[in-house]
Amino acid sequence: MAYETLSAQRAALESGEVSSLDLTNEVLANIQEAQPTLNAFVTVTADRALAAAKASDQRKGADRRPLEGLPIAHKDIFCTDGVKTSCGSRMLENFTPPYDATVVSRLADAGAIMVGKTNMDEFAMGSSNETSYFGNVLNPWDTSRSPGGSSGGSAAAVSAGLVRAATGTDTGGSIRQPAALCGITGVKPTYGRVSRFGMIAFASSLDQAGTLTATAADAALMLDSMCGFDERDSTSLAAAPPDLVAGLGKSIEGLRIGIADCFFDDGLDADNEACVRDALAVFESLGATLVPIELPNLHLSVPTYYVVAPAECSSNLSRFDGIRFGHRAADADDLTTLYRRSRSEGFGPEVQRRILTGTYALSSGYYDAYYLKAQQARQVIRADFTAAFERVDLIAGPTTPTPAFGIGEKVDDPVTMYLNDIYTIGANLAGLPAASAPCGLVRGLPVGLQLIAPMLAEQRMLNALHQYQLSTDWHTRRPPALAGQPQ
Amino acid sequence: MSWETVIGLEIHAQLATRSKIFSGSPTRYGADPNTQASLIDLAYPGVLPVLNEKVVEMAVRFGLAVNAKITERSVFARKNYFYPDLPKGYQISQYELPIVGEGHLDIRGESGDVRQIGITRAHLEEDAGKSLHDRFDGESGIDLNRAGTPLLEIVSEPDLRSAVEAVTYMRKIHALVQYLGICDGNMQEGSFRCDANVSVRQRGAELGTRTELKNLNSFRFIEKAINFEIERQIEVIEEGGKIRQETRLYDADRDETRPMRGKEEANDYRYFPDPDLLPVVIDAAYIDALRADLPELPEQKCQRFQDDYGLRVDDAALLCETRPLADFYEAVAKATAADPQVAANWVLTNLGGQLNRDGLEISHSKVSPGQFAELLDALSDGTVSGNGAKEVFEAMWQGEGRAQDIIEARGLRQISDDTLIEALVDQVIGEFPDQVTQYREGKTKVIGFLVGKVMQASQGKANPGQVNALLKRKLDA
């Protein structure tokens, strides 16, 4: 049962060609087979999934919902009622939430079937899925390499064909970068489009839920059930989301695509650049025009992000104190010891590093120089995008500077690791929708093309990618083998 | 050495909303531990705060009542510190942009002058839970029912100059928040709490180092605590020492303040705007609507009671101390034909005394304003004497019925019929010719004896005023 896309699976279910039960069984079998190699999952919810699949197969006609019977995976950052939610951390190894995140309940209400929770960088802090307490996730294209992060598990699962859709979160590129490194499509909507309720917070003003799928059309299908106002999230956008599936299929004749030099800097691998330029040529052939633009302050992105995000996370992670839930150190005789040990034992080094950095940035005497300054820089970056979008409809460039790097190559050098996000971070700082789609192979490894759109313009962005995918076949390429053999 | 005391008060008033400031949990007092704490209050992973808009309304009403600037765009900020009763590891409060800015409140100083006390700001924040250290052997229990309850923190300028002034100011704020209906003022339940910042200095000198006094949960304790602290600080300085800036607790049993243990390290709260909440944006129309809707405030009511009812300023002030009392009085005054000052006396002394004896609030008075007015009517039209009215009131309080019914049932009706009284007067004049002669010879005081005899003859029921008048007329004739 090789259904290449979520949409193809859906069509097969609708036509009765396959039942959800059979499909889910096959998915579970594939997951089990790949797990020792890829380690993409922290928890597999086989019994629940099969029960849900059986129930789904009973629904006929008008009872069938947009994602009826389709197996999906959730990044282990989304709280799932009665199902362990670890956030890739020892701190939450024993945590079973008593409620569903809005993303989870909306997708379930749309008929999707959760087959498991995917592995991730601890508390979403990382770009390589090497910081998870539950071990590294490996890239299906080359298992000596990282799949990217923090949504490494979701990306690997989709890339390896285990599921055709998974949820992810993107704070500085954590959907788009793994999508690029794994040769799939990753979408981060406008900040506020998808509810953050139940999504364990890393950096509140940057976090956004999104999708990892094979195609833009699949992403639209998923996002149509995920987007929309949630009264439980005060940062949720009131504006009604557009019908993304209905928005596909428009010509992009006359679409103005902005090209900024800062996305084509010295750090960009020459072969990556070639793939991206080829993609841009395809857009031109479809009627789009390429317009040079400037984003003069984008070089501030990484330092700005690495002040704002740790600052917010240092506060968001204070609730993990061993008192009410999560890891509690044994034999602590006083409060301070309990706190210190529980948190030192529960958090890995990258999380501790960011908590310390963030606490420092907010501390007395430094707040103005760091946090306040970073928020001001953020406004400047946002203004650059606003100005650019007066002249263009979308901005295009590479998603990452290089293809997938080796496991262990960067994990000991945080700053080098942080620079992985150099092209993606700007969209998070400005709250803009952004996506990555496969646009080539470099030395056998996938390359991602990034599109950034103005606020609320997901429809335009997804349609452009969809048109691109109708004219190319990079999104159909699959990893060569799935047996732990390097390329 | 001429010492001056400088005091500033920080009052935390729990806002009387039905649910908490950022979650839908109930705020009722006295529930079993941890039965009113939702996932949001417990700071579970992934939960988010949602603002209860009622608290904004209440804060703005307070600001308007103290002539304060209302901030049209205020911001919630996180105050970060670790303690088990603070589940998130931060308290959502307001820092740089509080909803209420500078205002002021006038109080009556000790010498009767008007003192304007500045209010620096008032801001919204959530309360923490409670730690119970004594209930469990070797462990502390955390009750998070209170976590997330809305508070309005009201900060005064250091304009208060004595413990008495501080208490006066605090009482006034206490009355005001109840008048506005934004706080129930129940200090035993912790709905209204106060910390005092106290320092001393030589007149004209720079501000001295201040200490913060906490755990002040009654008006009496605040006065005692502040006075103790003033004495202590003066003593320390006069002996050549320095005041340490610290937090001190008031020990009511020993009547002294002691430094608080365990929180000596100054906390760096690392305030930053809470990214989970939007700024609170209100416009002039919103503020104007609330202003138009403000209830009559204690000041205004007190003046009106003096103007409309001719009350003495002290009585007016006492009646206006709480809104239920003022409302009760006004209902009585409007319903009765009696003189409003008489009504005031009766409400304050007779009703007030009875409420005190029974430990009741006026809202639980066993006699309604209407019933009370009927009693006062009977008193003022002479149906019953002053003493008789007291007896009737007690009987009404015991549930014996309405004034008229009790008067009849107990035969308390005064004799006001002139014919009857005249008959009694004539009788007494006949019986005591010596005293009559004494009176007519100039010993006018003896009329009291004769009045007494008439009262006796009438078994106390004759209207004394009429007896006196009639006697006098006959004796003078």
mmCIF file of C-alpha atoms in Angstrom, chain B residues 6-269:
data_model
loop_
_atom_site.group_PDB
_atom_site.id
_atom_site.type_symbol
_atom_site.label_atom_id
_atom_site.label_comp_id
_atom_site.label_asym_id
_atom_site.label_seq_id
_atom_site.Cartn_x
_atom_site.Cartn_y
_atom_site.Cartn_z
ATOM 1 C CA VAL B 6 7.138 58.307 56.942
ATOM 2 C CA ILE B 7 4.691 55.549 56.050
ATOM 3 C CA GLY B 8 3.504 54.115 52.761
ATOM 4 C CA LEU B 9 0.910 51.370 52.485
ATOM 5 C CA GLU B 10 0.583 48.596 49.910
ATOM 6 C CA ILE B 11 -2.915 47.214 50.001
ATOM 7 C CA HIS B 12 -3.919 44.006 48.255
ATOM 8 C CA ALA B 13 -7.650 43.919 47.651
ATOM 9 C CA GLN B 14 -9.069 40.670 46.321
ATOM 10 C CA LEU B 15 -11.437 41.579 43.507
ATOM 11 C CA ALA B 16 -14.916 40.169 43.928
ATOM 12 C CA THR B 17 -15.224 38.329 40.626
ATOM 13 C CA ARG B 18 -16.864 34.912 40.518
ATOM 14 C CA SER B 19 -13.934 33.345 38.720
ATOM 15 C CA LYS B 20 -10.206 33.860 38.802
ATOM 16 C CA ILE B 21 -8.290 36.458 36.848
ATOM 17 C CA PHE B 22 -6.834 34.108 34.237
ATOM 18 C CA SER B 23 -8.889 30.942 34.568
ATOM 19 C CA GLY B 24 -12.504 29.983 35.050
ATOM 20 C CA SER B 25 -12.036 28.480 38.500
ATOM 21 C CA PRO B 26 -14.329 29.726 41.261
ATOM 22 C CA THR B 27 -12.949 32.146 43.857
ATOM 23 C CA ARG B 28 -15.193 31.166 46.762
ATOM 24 C CA TYR B 29 -13.476 31.094 50.140
ATOM 25 C CA GLY B 30 -13.260 28.040 52.357
ATOM 26 C CA ALA B 31 -13.388 25.164 49.902
ATOM 27 C CA ASP B 32 -11.461 21.948 50.583
ATOM 28 C CA PRO B 33 -7.822 22.246 49.526
ATOM 29 C CA ASN B 34 -7.089 21.990 45.830
ATOM 30 C CA THR B 35 -10.711 21.683 44.776
ATOM 31 C CA GLN B 36 -10.736 25.058 43.069
ATOM 32 C CA ALA B 37 -7.557 24.783 41.045
ATOM 33 C CA SER B 38 -7.825 24.018 37.353
ATOM 34 C CA LEU B 39 -5.081 22.892 35.008
ATOM 35 C CA ILE B 40 -4.384 26.543 34.324
ATOM 36 C CA ASP B 41 -4.074 27.351 38.031
ATOM 37 C CA LEU B 42 -1.842 24.310 38.469
ATOM 38 C CA ALA B 43 0.406 25.497 35.638
ATOM 39 C CA TYR B 44 0.282 22.255 33.746
ATOM 40 C CA PRO B 45 2.448 22.122 30.638
ATOM 41 C CA GLY B 46 0.833 23.804 27.673
ATOM 42 C CA VAL B 47 -1.882 25.787 29.473
ATOM 43 C CA LEU B 48 -2.423 29.471 28.774
ATOM 44 C CA PRO B 49 -3.978 32.380 30.703
ATOM 45 C CA VAL B 50 -7.133 34.142 29.484
ATOM 46 C CA LEU B 51 -8.052 37.475 31.073
ATOM 47 C CA ASN B 52 -11.302 37.830 33.031
ATOM 48 C CA GLU B 53 -12.472 41.174 31.715
ATOM 49 C CA LYS B 54 -14.441 41.974 34.830
ATOM 50 C CA VAL B 55 -11.226 42.673 36.690
ATOM 51 C CA VAL B 56 -10.382 45.472 34.270
ATOM 52 C CA GLU B 57 -13.739 47.087 34.939
ATOM 53 C CA MET B 58 -13.195 46.868 38.675
ATOM 54 C CA ALA B 59 -9.708 48.313 38.511
ATOM 55 C CA VAL B 60 -10.865 51.224 36.389
ATOM 56 C CA ARG B 61 -13.752 51.951 38.766
ATOM 57 C CA PHE B 62 -11.269 52.122 41.610
ATOM 58 C CA GLY B 63 -9.013 54.431 39.644
ATOM 59 C CA LEU B 64 -11.904 56.765 38.871
ATOM 60 C CA ALA B 65 -12.920 56.825 42.527
ATOM 61 C CA VAL B 66 -9.447 58.008 43.577
ATOM 62 C CA ASN B 67 -9.115 60.598 40.840
ATOM 63 C CA ALA B 68 -6.400 58.608 39.137
ATOM 64 C CA LYS B 69 -5.090 58.495 35.604
ATOM 65 C CA ILE B 70 -6.404 55.437 33.816
ATOM 66 C CA THR B 71 -3.831 53.808 31.549
ATOM 67 C CA GLU B 72 -5.380 53.188 28.156
ATOM 68 C CA ARG B 73 -2.824 50.548 27.251
ATOM 69 C CA SER B 74 -1.603 48.543 30.211
ATOM 70 C CA VAL B 75 0.531 45.453 30.075
ATOM 71 C CA PHE B 76 0.765 42.262 32.106
ATOM 72 C CA ALA B 77 4.271 41.306 33.139
ATOM 73 C CA ARG B 78 5.779 38.177 34.600
ATOM 74 C CA LYS B 79 7.367 38.444 38.037
ATOM 75 C CA ASN B 80 9.700 35.453 38.203
ATOM 76 C CA TYR B 81 10.598 33.620 41.408
ATOM 77 C CA PHE B 82 10.394 30.085 42.772
ATOM 78 C CA TYR B 83 8.100 29.033 45.580
ATOM 79 C CA PRO B 84 5.833 25.995 45.844
ATOM 80 C CA ASP B 85 2.691 28.088 46.151
ATOM 81 C CA LEU B 86 3.512 29.816 42.868
ATOM 82 C CA PRO B 87 2.899 27.035 40.337
ATOM 83 C CA LYS B 88 4.163 28.737 37.203
ATOM 84 C CA GLY B 89 7.361 29.924 38.858
ATOM 85 C CA TYR B 90 6.171 33.392 37.984
ATOM 86 C CA GLN B 91 3.313 35.605 39.041
ATOM 87 C CA ILE B 92 1.408 37.460 36.343
ATOM 88 C CA SER B 93 1.335 41.069 37.506
ATOM 89 C CA GLN B 94 1.760 44.528 36.014
ATOM 90 C CA TYR B 95 5.046 46.346 36.134
ATOM 91 C CA GLU B 96 5.893 49.312 33.956
ATOM 92 C CA LEU B 97 2.389 49.979 32.666
ATOM 93 C CA PRO B 98 -0.180 49.482 35.456
ATOM 94 C CA ILE B 99 -3.845 49.993 34.665
ATOM 95 C CA VAL B 100 -4.264 52.783 37.221
ATOM 96 C CA GLY B 101 -1.750 55.609 37.506
ATOM 97 C CA GLU B 102 -1.386 58.491 39.937
ATOM 98 C CA GLY B 103 -4.367 59.398 42.076
ATOM 99 C CA HIS B 104 -5.150 60.646 45.573
ATOM 100 C CA LEU B 105 -7.504 60.261 48.490
ATOM 101 C CA ASP B 106 -8.361 62.821 51.149
ATOM 102 C CA ILE B 107 -8.460 61.763 54.765
ATOM 103 C CA ARG B 108 -9.142 63.574 57.992
ATOM 104 C CA GLY B 109 -5.867 64.139 59.832
ATOM 105 C CA GLU B 110 -5.524 63.757 63.558
ATOM 106 C CA SER B 111 -6.069 67.459 64.104
ATOM 107 C CA GLY B 112 -9.186 67.420 61.978
ATOM 108 C CA ASP B 113 -7.493 68.941 58.926
ATOM 109 C CA VAL B 114 -7.840 67.502 55.435
ATOM 110 C CA ARG B 115 -4.785 65.526 54.356
ATOM 111 C CA GLN B 116 -4.385 64.525 50.734
ATOM 112 C CA ILE B 117 -2.718 61.129 50.469
ATOM 113 C CA GLY B 118 -1.147 60.336 47.116
ATOM 114 C CA ILE B 119 -1.763 57.029 45.422
ATOM 115 C CA THR B 120 1.186 56.061 43.266
ATOM 116 C CA ARG B 121 -0.556 53.388 41.250
ATOM 117 C CA ALA B 122 -2.878 50.430 41.376
ATOM 118 C CA HIS B 123 -2.285 47.331 39.310
ATOM 119 C CA LEU B 124 -3.830 43.949 38.589
ATOM 120 C CA GLU B 125 -2.137 40.697 39.507
ATOM 121 C CA GLU B 126 -2.897 37.124 40.473
ATOM 122 C CA ASP B 127 -2.620 35.775 43.995
ATOM 123 C CA ALA B 128 -0.440 32.821 44.895
ATOM 124 C CA GLY B 129 -1.654 29.722 46.699
ATOM 125 C CA LYS B 130 -1.235 28.971 50.396
ATOM 126 C CA SER B 131 1.483 27.064 52.185
ATOM 127 C CA LEU B 132 0.493 25.171 55.285
ATOM 128 C CA HIS B 133 3.562 24.385 57.344
ATOM 129 C CA ASP B 134 1.982 23.206 60.567
ATOM 130 C CA ARG B 135 -0.545 20.696 59.454
ATOM 131 C CA PHE B 136 1.690 17.895 58.200
ATOM 132 C CA ASP B 137 4.473 16.247 60.111
ATOM 133 C CA GLY B 138 7.787 17.405 58.698
ATOM 134 C CA GLU B 139 6.214 18.470 55.408
ATOM 135 C CA SER B 140 4.464 21.496 54.021
ATOM 136 C CA GLY B 141 1.102 21.295 52.325
ATOM 137 C CA ILE B 142 0.315 23.432 49.319
ATOM 138 C CA ASP B 143 -3.276 24.529 48.736
ATOM 139 C CA LEU B 144 -3.681 26.125 45.323
ATOM 140 C CA ASN B 145 -7.321 27.195 45.646
ATOM 141 C CA ARG B 146 -6.178 30.762 46.049
ATOM 142 C CA ALA B 147 -3.687 30.637 43.183
ATOM 143 C CA GLY B 148 -4.976 32.846 40.399
ATOM 144 C CA THR B 149 -7.440 34.873 42.479
ATOM 145 C CA PRO B 150 -7.506 38.448 41.161
ATOM 146 C CA LEU B 151 -5.863 41.148 43.256
ATOM 147 C CA LEU B 152 -5.710 44.886 42.923
ATOM 148 C CA GLU B 153 -2.500 46.142 44.498
ATOM 149 C CA ILE B 154 -2.950 49.713 45.664
ATOM 150 C CA VAL B 155 0.270 51.565 46.434
ATOM 151 C CA SER B 156 0.235 54.813 48.363
ATOM 152 C CA GLU B 157 2.857 57.504 48.259
ATOM 153 C CA PRO B 158 4.839 57.673 51.510
ATOM 154 C CA ASP B 159 2.567 60.534 52.609
ATOM 155 C CA LEU B 160 1.283 59.077 55.866
ATOM 156 C CA ARG B 161 2.825 60.514 58.985
ATOM 157 C CA SER B 162 1.522 58.373 61.829
ATOM 158 C CA ALA B 163 0.037 54.993 62.582
ATOM 159 C CA VAL B 164 -3.341 56.609 63.185
ATOM 160 C CA GLU B 165 -3.203 58.275 59.776
ATOM 161 C CA ALA B 166 -2.230 55.006 58.186
ATOM 162 C CA VAL B 167 -5.226 53.279 59.724
ATOM 163 C CA THR B 168 -7.523 56.113 58.690
ATOM 164 C CA TYR B 169 -6.308 55.847 55.121
ATOM 165 C CA MET B 170 -6.633 52.091 55.178
ATOM 166 C CA ARG B 171 -10.172 52.281 56.571
ATOM 167 C CA LYS B 172 -11.112 54.702 53.879
ATOM 168 C CA ILE B 173 -9.803 52.442 51.127
ATOM 169 C CA HIS B 174 -11.508 49.534 52.857
ATOM 170 C CA ALA B 175 -14.849 51.348 52.754
ATOM 171 C CA LEU B 176 -14.272 52.566 49.218
ATOM 172 C CA VAL B 177 -13.624 49.193 47.640
ATOM 173 C CA GLN B 178 -16.766 47.853 49.283
ATOM 174 C CA TYR B 179 -18.769 50.855 48.154
ATOM 175 C CA LEU B 180 -17.600 50.228 44.632
ATOM 176 C CA GLY B 181 -18.602 46.596 44.957
ATOM 177 C CA ILE B 182 -15.150 45.449 43.870
ATOM 178 C CA CYS B 183 -14.025 43.796 47.109
ATOM 179 C CA ASP B 184 -15.831 42.316 50.103
ATOM 180 C CA GLY B 185 -13.224 43.706 52.509
ATOM 181 C CA ASN B 186 -13.171 40.537 54.595
ATOM 182 C CA MET B 187 -9.854 40.756 56.386
ATOM 183 C CA GLN B 188 -10.273 37.469 58.273
ATOM 184 C CA GLU B 189 -10.575 35.667 54.959
ATOM 185 C CA GLY B 190 -7.666 37.567 53.485
ATOM 186 C CA SER B 191 -9.685 39.540 50.948
ATOM 187 C CA PHE B 192 -8.047 42.743 52.118
ATOM 188 C CA ARG B 193 -4.394 42.708 53.141
ATOM 189 C CA CYS B 194 -1.908 45.385 53.933
ATOM 190 C CA ASP B 195 1.843 45.781 54.064
ATOM 191 C CA ALA B 196 3.368 48.904 55.537
ATOM 192 C CA ASN B 197 6.655 50.557 54.625
ATOM 193 C CA VAL B 198 7.915 52.474 57.635
ATOM 194 C CA SER B 199 10.870 54.778 58.132
ATOM 195 C CA VAL B 200 11.800 57.660 60.421
ATOM 196 C CA ARG B 201 13.834 60.776 59.873
ATOM 197 C CA GLN B 202 14.656 64.061 61.456
ATOM 198 C CA ARG B 203 12.275 66.741 60.276
ATOM 199 C CA GLY B 204 13.635 68.220 57.077
ATOM 200 C CA ALA B 205 16.178 65.453 56.538
ATOM 201 C CA GLU B 206 16.420 62.880 53.766
ATOM 202 C CA LEU B 207 14.237 59.804 53.842
ATOM 203 C CA GLY B 208 15.466 57.169 56.245
ATOM 204 C CA THR B 209 15.884 53.481 55.446
ATOM 205 C CA ARG B 210 12.533 51.783 55.435
ATOM 206 C CA THR B 211 11.431 48.383 56.603
ATOM 207 C CA GLU B 212 8.476 46.506 55.226
ATOM 208 C CA LEU B 213 5.936 45.152 57.695
ATOM 209 C CA LYS B 214 3.905 42.153 56.594
ATOM 210 C CA ASN B 215 1.229 39.940 58.134
ATOM 211 C CA LEU B 216 -0.964 42.840 59.186
ATOM 212 C CA ASN B 217 -4.497 41.560 59.007
ATOM 213 C CA SER B 218 -6.506 43.842 61.222
ATOM 214 C CA PHE B 219 -6.758 47.587 61.721
ATOM 215 C CA ARG B 220 -5.717 47.208 65.325
ATOM 216 C CA PHE B 221 -2.639 45.189 64.494
ATOM 217 C CA ILE B 222 -1.547 47.653 61.855
ATOM 218 C CA GLU B 223 -1.624 50.512 64.289
ATOM 219 C CA LYS B 224 0.248 48.550 66.930
ATOM 220 C CA ALA B 225 2.773 47.166 64.489
ATOM 221 C CA ILE B 226 3.579 50.534 63.004
ATOM 222 C CA ASN B 227 3.893 52.144 66.405
ATOM 223 C CA PHE B 228 6.185 49.400 67.606
ATOM 224 C CA GLU B 229 8.322 49.747 64.513
ATOM 225 C CA ILE B 230 8.565 53.513 64.852
ATOM 226 C CA GLU B 231 9.733 53.157 68.441
ATOM 227 C CA ARG B 232 12.183 50.446 67.471
ATOM 228 C CA GLN B 233 13.706 52.432 64.663
ATOM 229 C CA ILE B 234 14.072 55.563 66.766
ATOM 230 C CA GLU B 235 15.734 53.555 69.498
ATOM 231 C CA VAL B 236 18.165 51.944 67.072
ATOM 232 C CA ILE B 237 19.163 55.278 65.563
ATOM 233 C CA GLU B 238 19.414 57.059 68.878
ATOM 234 C CA GLU B 239 21.764 54.333 70.080
ATOM 235 C CA GLY B 240 23.959 54.996 67.059
ATOM 236 C CA GLY B 241 22.829 52.047 64.956
ATOM 237 C CA LYS B 242 21.557 51.808 61.385
ATOM 238 C CA ILE B 243 18.219 50.552 60.172
ATOM 239 C CA ARG B 244 18.549 47.459 58.028
ATOM 240 C CA GLN B 245 16.273 47.381 54.992
ATOM 241 C CA GLU B 246 14.347 44.211 55.601
ATOM 242 C CA THR B 247 10.941 42.630 55.776
ATOM 243 C CA ARG B 248 9.507 42.186 59.241
ATOM 244 C CA LEU B 249 6.517 40.273 60.511
ATOM 245 C CA TYR B 250 4.225 41.524 63.232
ATOM 246 C CA ASP B 251 3.783 39.142 66.143
ATOM 247 C CA ALA B 252 0.434 40.013 67.713
ATOM 248 C CA ASP B 253 1.003 37.864 70.804
ATOM 249 C CA ARG B 254 4.204 39.655 71.726
ATOM 250 C CA ASP B 255 3.249 42.982 70.147
ATOM 251 C CA GLU B 256 6.529 43.283 68.326
ATOM 252 C CA THR B 257 7.974 43.102 64.836
ATOM 253 C CA ARG B 258 10.627 40.565 63.933
ATOM 254 C CA PRO B 259 12.713 40.113 60.805
ATOM 255 C CA MET B 260 11.269 37.546 58.426
ATOM 256 C CA ARG B 261 13.443 34.466 58.147
ATOM 257 C CA GLY B 262 14.257 32.691 54.910
ATOM 258 C CA LYS B 263 13.698 35.393 52.348
ATOM 259 C CA GLU B 264 16.780 37.444 53.018
ATOM 260 C CA GLU B 265 18.256 37.282 49.543
ATOM 261 C CA ALA B 266 16.816 40.064 47.474
ATOM 262 C CA ASN B 267 14.948 38.547 44.596
ATOM 263 C CA ASP B 268 15.654 39.728 41.087
ATOM 264 C CA TYR B 269 12.221 39.271 39.584
#
